[in-house]
Amino acid sequence: MAVSSSSPSRLRGHARVSRRRGGGAVLRCSKSAVAPAHETRQVVPPFWIFTVDLGRVKDTWMEPQWGAKGVRYEIPLAVELKPEGGVALPVAVGAYAQMELGEGNWTVDGSTFRMQLPLSRRYERGDVWLDEGTPLNFAVGFYPDACRIAQRGGRVTIPAVRWFVRREKRLVGTCVVRGPYATKDDATRELESSRVRKGDHDGRVYETRD
């Protein structure tokens, strides 16, 4: 299932729903909802928004011409994390993003949340491009005691091969996370439109001369 713009799992404990100002519900886990590492998939709330800041990042191994102009693309993604098989399902993409993603997967590795979403078609805007089928790999901090994904500090990479044999991950951007949300409708309601802006290689906004 590409997105462009079973029975429920048993939890250890419970989750509560609180309403945020301006509408939309946020799902919060109680501390009793903490599970052993092998059960982590069962307690992570399902609905989140990942906003990708796509563009050249300092020290990346991407081609020199990739993202060289400093233009950045902020792309919000509403994602459902299904416990069954660790499936990550993109349910909506911010308007004007021009990006289509397919079903991927997610897992928690200690204190790191990892997710992979493949591109359903080639993405190309300006001097930033990613080929069809390329998986976007997300790595974000995770707080096991609170069953929450960290809001900042996420990195987005793609797999690549150099010198025909060396496999590596190349940075293509960063990400921030919002949520969790109680329902898919709450997540999509909070989804913002994609934005294009000028910035340097660390994502800060500045003006450049063409």
Short mmCIF file of N, CA and C in Angstrom, two decimals, residues 19-105:
data_model
loop_
_atom_site.label_atom_id
_atom_site.label_comp_id
_atom_site.label_asym_id
_atom_site.label_seq_id
_atom_site.Cartn_x
_atom_site.Cartn_y
_atom_site.Cartn_z
N ARG A 19 -6.62 15.42 25.92
CA ARG A 19 -6.88 16.33 24.81
C ARG A 19 -5.92 17.50 24.84
N ARG A 20 -5.36 17.84 23.65
CA ARG A 20 -4.46 18.98 23.57
C ARG A 20 -5.25 20.22 23.18
N ARG A 21 -4.74 21.39 23.56
CA ARG A 21 -5.39 22.64 23.22
C ARG A 21 -5.49 22.79 21.72
N GLY A 22 -6.67 23.20 21.24
CA GLY A 22 -6.86 23.38 19.80
C GLY A 22 -7.35 22.13 19.11
N GLY A 23 -7.62 21.07 19.92
CA GLY A 23 -8.16 19.85 19.31
C GLY A 23 -7.11 18.79 19.11
N GLY A 24 -7.56 17.57 18.95
CA GLY A 24 -6.65 16.45 18.75
C GLY A 24 -6.33 15.76 20.06
N ALA A 25 -6.27 14.46 20.03
CA ALA A 25 -5.99 13.70 21.24
C ALA A 25 -4.57 13.18 21.21
N VAL A 26 -3.96 13.08 22.38
CA VAL A 26 -2.61 12.56 22.51
C VAL A 26 -2.66 11.35 23.42
N LEU A 27 -2.08 10.25 22.99
CA LEU A 27 -2.05 9.04 23.78
C LEU A 27 -0.83 9.05 24.67
N ARG A 28 -1.05 8.83 25.97
CA ARG A 28 0.06 8.80 26.93
C ARG A 28 0.05 7.45 27.64
N CYS A 29 1.23 6.85 27.77
CA CYS A 29 1.32 5.54 28.41
C CYS A 29 1.56 5.71 29.90
N SER A 30 0.97 4.85 30.69
CA SER A 30 1.28 4.84 32.11
C SER A 30 2.59 4.12 32.33
N LYS A 31 3.24 4.35 33.47
CA LYS A 31 4.52 3.69 33.72
C LYS A 31 4.35 2.18 33.82
N SER A 32 3.15 1.74 34.20
CA SER A 32 2.93 0.30 34.30
C SER A 32 2.86 -0.36 32.94
N ALA A 33 2.90 0.45 31.88
CA ALA A 33 2.84 -0.12 30.53
C ALA A 33 4.21 -0.53 30.02
N VAL A 34 5.22 -0.52 30.89
CA VAL A 34 6.57 -0.90 30.47
C VAL A 34 6.68 -2.41 30.38
N ALA A 35 7.29 -2.90 29.32
CA ALA A 35 7.43 -4.34 29.11
C ALA A 35 8.89 -4.68 28.90
N PRO A 36 9.25 -5.96 29.05
CA PRO A 36 10.61 -6.38 28.74
C PRO A 36 10.95 -6.08 27.30
N ALA A 37 12.26 -6.09 26.98
CA ALA A 37 12.72 -5.70 25.64
C ALA A 37 12.05 -6.50 24.55
N HIS A 38 11.83 -7.81 24.77
CA HIS A 38 11.26 -8.63 23.70
C HIS A 38 9.80 -8.32 23.46
N GLU A 39 9.15 -7.52 24.35
CA GLU A 39 7.76 -7.16 24.16
C GLU A 39 7.58 -5.69 23.79
N THR A 40 8.69 -5.02 23.47
CA THR A 40 8.63 -3.58 23.24
C THR A 40 7.64 -3.22 22.15
N ARG A 41 7.56 -4.01 21.09
CA ARG A 41 6.66 -3.69 19.99
C ARG A 41 5.21 -3.60 20.46
N GLN A 42 4.87 -4.33 21.53
CA GLN A 42 3.49 -4.39 21.97
C GLN A 42 3.06 -3.15 22.73
N VAL A 43 3.99 -2.35 23.23
CA VAL A 43 3.60 -1.24 24.08
C VAL A 43 3.85 0.13 23.47
N VAL A 44 4.49 0.20 22.33
CA VAL A 44 4.70 1.49 21.69
C VAL A 44 3.38 1.95 21.09
N PRO A 45 2.89 3.15 21.45
CA PRO A 45 1.62 3.65 20.87
C PRO A 45 1.71 3.70 19.35
N PRO A 46 0.59 3.55 18.67
CA PRO A 46 0.65 3.31 17.22
C PRO A 46 0.80 4.53 16.32
N PHE A 47 0.27 5.71 16.68
CA PHE A 47 0.18 6.81 15.72
C PHE A 47 1.14 7.95 16.07
N TRP A 48 1.98 8.32 15.08
CA TRP A 48 3.01 9.35 15.27
C TRP A 48 3.13 10.18 13.99
N ILE A 49 3.73 11.38 14.14
CA ILE A 49 4.08 12.20 12.99
C ILE A 49 5.60 12.37 12.97
N PHE A 50 6.22 11.97 11.88
CA PHE A 50 7.66 12.15 11.66
C PHE A 50 7.82 13.23 10.60
N THR A 51 8.49 14.32 10.95
CA THR A 51 8.74 15.39 9.97
C THR A 51 10.19 15.29 9.52
N VAL A 52 10.36 14.92 8.25
CA VAL A 52 11.70 14.77 7.68
C VAL A 52 12.20 16.13 7.20
N ASP A 53 13.41 16.49 7.58
CA ASP A 53 14.10 17.68 7.06
C ASP A 53 15.10 17.15 6.03
N LEU A 54 14.64 17.07 4.79
CA LEU A 54 15.42 16.43 3.73
C LEU A 54 16.32 17.44 3.05
N GLY A 55 17.60 17.14 2.97
CA GLY A 55 18.57 18.04 2.34
C GLY A 55 19.97 17.67 2.78
N ARG A 56 20.92 18.35 2.24
CA ARG A 56 22.31 17.99 2.52
C ARG A 56 22.64 18.20 3.99
N VAL A 57 23.30 17.22 4.58
CA VAL A 57 23.70 17.25 5.98
C VAL A 57 25.21 17.24 6.05
N LYS A 58 25.74 17.97 6.98
CA LYS A 58 27.19 18.06 7.14
C LYS A 58 27.80 16.66 7.31
N ASP A 59 28.90 16.42 6.63
CA ASP A 59 29.66 15.17 6.70
C ASP A 59 28.98 13.99 6.01
N THR A 60 27.95 14.24 5.21
CA THR A 60 27.32 13.15 4.48
C THR A 60 28.25 12.66 3.37
N TRP A 61 28.04 11.39 2.96
CA TRP A 61 28.79 10.83 1.84
C TRP A 61 27.99 10.88 0.55
N MET A 62 26.88 11.62 0.53
CA MET A 62 26.13 11.78 -0.71
C MET A 62 26.99 12.51 -1.75
N GLU A 63 26.62 12.34 -3.04
CA GLU A 63 27.39 12.97 -4.11
C GLU A 63 27.51 14.48 -3.87
N PRO A 64 28.62 15.10 -4.26
CA PRO A 64 28.83 16.53 -4.00
C PRO A 64 27.72 17.42 -4.55
N GLN A 65 27.11 17.02 -5.66
CA GLN A 65 26.07 17.85 -6.25
C GLN A 65 24.71 17.65 -5.59
N TRP A 66 24.57 16.62 -4.76
CA TRP A 66 23.28 16.33 -4.12
C TRP A 66 23.00 17.34 -3.00
N GLY A 67 21.95 18.13 -3.17
CA GLY A 67 21.58 19.11 -2.14
C GLY A 67 22.57 20.25 -1.98
N ALA A 68 23.39 20.48 -3.00
CA ALA A 68 24.48 21.47 -2.87
C ALA A 68 23.97 22.90 -2.72
N LYS A 69 22.77 23.20 -3.21
CA LYS A 69 22.25 24.56 -3.15
C LYS A 69 21.74 24.94 -1.76
N GLY A 70 21.62 23.97 -0.88
CA GLY A 70 21.19 24.27 0.47
C GLY A 70 19.69 24.34 0.66
N VAL A 71 18.91 24.07 -0.38
CA VAL A 71 17.46 24.08 -0.24
C VAL A 71 17.04 22.85 0.56
N ARG A 72 16.07 23.04 1.48
CA ARG A 72 15.64 21.94 2.34
C ARG A 72 14.14 21.72 2.17
N TYR A 73 13.74 20.48 2.33
CA TYR A 73 12.33 20.09 2.14
C TYR A 73 11.83 19.45 3.44
N GLU A 74 10.89 20.10 4.08
CA GLU A 74 10.30 19.57 5.31
C GLU A 74 9.05 18.77 4.93
N ILE A 75 9.07 17.48 5.21
CA ILE A 75 8.00 16.57 4.77
C ILE A 75 7.42 15.86 5.98
N PRO A 76 6.21 16.22 6.42
CA PRO A 76 5.58 15.53 7.55
C PRO A 76 4.92 14.22 7.10
N LEU A 77 5.11 13.18 7.88
CA LEU A 77 4.54 11.86 7.59
C LEU A 77 3.77 11.38 8.81
N ALA A 78 2.51 11.02 8.62
CA ALA A 78 1.74 10.36 9.67
C ALA A 78 1.92 8.86 9.50
N VAL A 79 2.34 8.19 10.56
CA VAL A 79 2.70 6.77 10.47
C VAL A 79 1.98 5.97 11.55
N GLU A 80 1.51 4.80 11.16
CA GLU A 80 0.94 3.85 12.12
C GLU A 80 1.94 2.72 12.35
N LEU A 81 2.28 2.48 13.61
CA LEU A 81 3.20 1.40 13.98
C LEU A 81 2.37 0.21 14.45
N LYS A 82 2.33 -0.82 13.65
CA LYS A 82 1.54 -2.00 14.00
C LYS A 82 2.42 -2.99 14.75
N PRO A 83 1.92 -3.53 15.86
CA PRO A 83 2.74 -4.49 16.61
C PRO A 83 2.92 -5.82 15.89
N GLU A 84 1.95 -6.20 15.07
CA GLU A 84 2.04 -7.48 14.39
C GLU A 84 3.12 -7.44 13.32
N GLY A 85 4.23 -8.10 13.60
CA GLY A 85 5.32 -8.17 12.63
C GLY A 85 6.13 -6.90 12.52
N GLY A 86 5.88 -5.92 13.38
CA GLY A 86 6.64 -4.69 13.33
C GLY A 86 6.42 -3.91 12.04
N VAL A 87 5.19 -3.87 11.55
CA VAL A 87 4.88 -3.17 10.29
C VAL A 87 4.73 -1.68 10.55
N ALA A 88 5.35 -0.86 9.72
CA ALA A 88 5.19 0.60 9.75
C ALA A 88 4.39 0.99 8.52
N LEU A 89 3.25 1.62 8.75
CA LEU A 89 2.34 1.93 7.66
C LEU A 89 2.16 3.45 7.54
N PRO A 90 2.67 4.08 6.48
CA PRO A 90 2.41 5.51 6.28
C PRO A 90 0.95 5.73 5.94
N VAL A 91 0.27 6.55 6.74
CA VAL A 91 -1.17 6.76 6.51
C VAL A 91 -1.47 8.09 5.83
N ALA A 92 -0.54 9.04 5.87
CA ALA A 92 -0.74 10.33 5.20
C ALA A 92 0.59 11.04 5.08
N VAL A 93 0.72 11.85 4.04
CA VAL A 93 1.91 12.68 3.82
C VAL A 93 1.45 14.12 3.69
N GLY A 94 2.23 15.06 4.22
CA GLY A 94 1.86 16.48 4.16
C GLY A 94 1.60 16.93 2.73
N ALA A 95 0.65 17.84 2.57
CA ALA A 95 0.30 18.36 1.25
C ALA A 95 1.52 18.97 0.56
N TYR A 96 1.57 18.82 -0.75
CA TYR A 96 2.62 19.37 -1.62
C TYR A 96 3.98 18.68 -1.44
N ALA A 97 4.00 17.55 -0.76
CA ALA A 97 5.29 16.90 -0.51
C ALA A 97 5.87 16.24 -1.75
N GLN A 98 5.01 15.78 -2.66
CA GLN A 98 5.44 15.09 -3.88
C GLN A 98 6.25 13.83 -3.55
N MET A 99 5.89 13.20 -2.45
CA MET A 99 6.60 11.98 -2.03
C MET A 99 5.57 10.89 -1.77
N GLU A 100 5.85 9.68 -2.26
CA GLU A 100 5.00 8.53 -2.03
C GLU A 100 5.82 7.44 -1.35
N LEU A 101 5.26 6.89 -0.28
CA LEU A 101 5.96 5.88 0.51
C LEU A 101 5.12 4.62 0.63
N GLY A 102 5.80 3.48 0.70
CA GLY A 102 5.12 2.22 0.87
C GLY A 102 5.26 1.68 2.27
N GLU A 103 4.65 0.53 2.49
CA GLU A 103 4.69 -0.13 3.80
C GLU A 103 6.12 -0.54 4.14
N GLY A 104 6.50 -0.29 5.39
CA GLY A 104 7.85 -0.63 5.83
C GLY A 104 7.82 -1.40 7.15
N ASN A 105 8.84 -1.21 7.96
CA ASN A 105 8.94 -1.93 9.22
C ASN A 105 9.57 -1.06 10.29
#
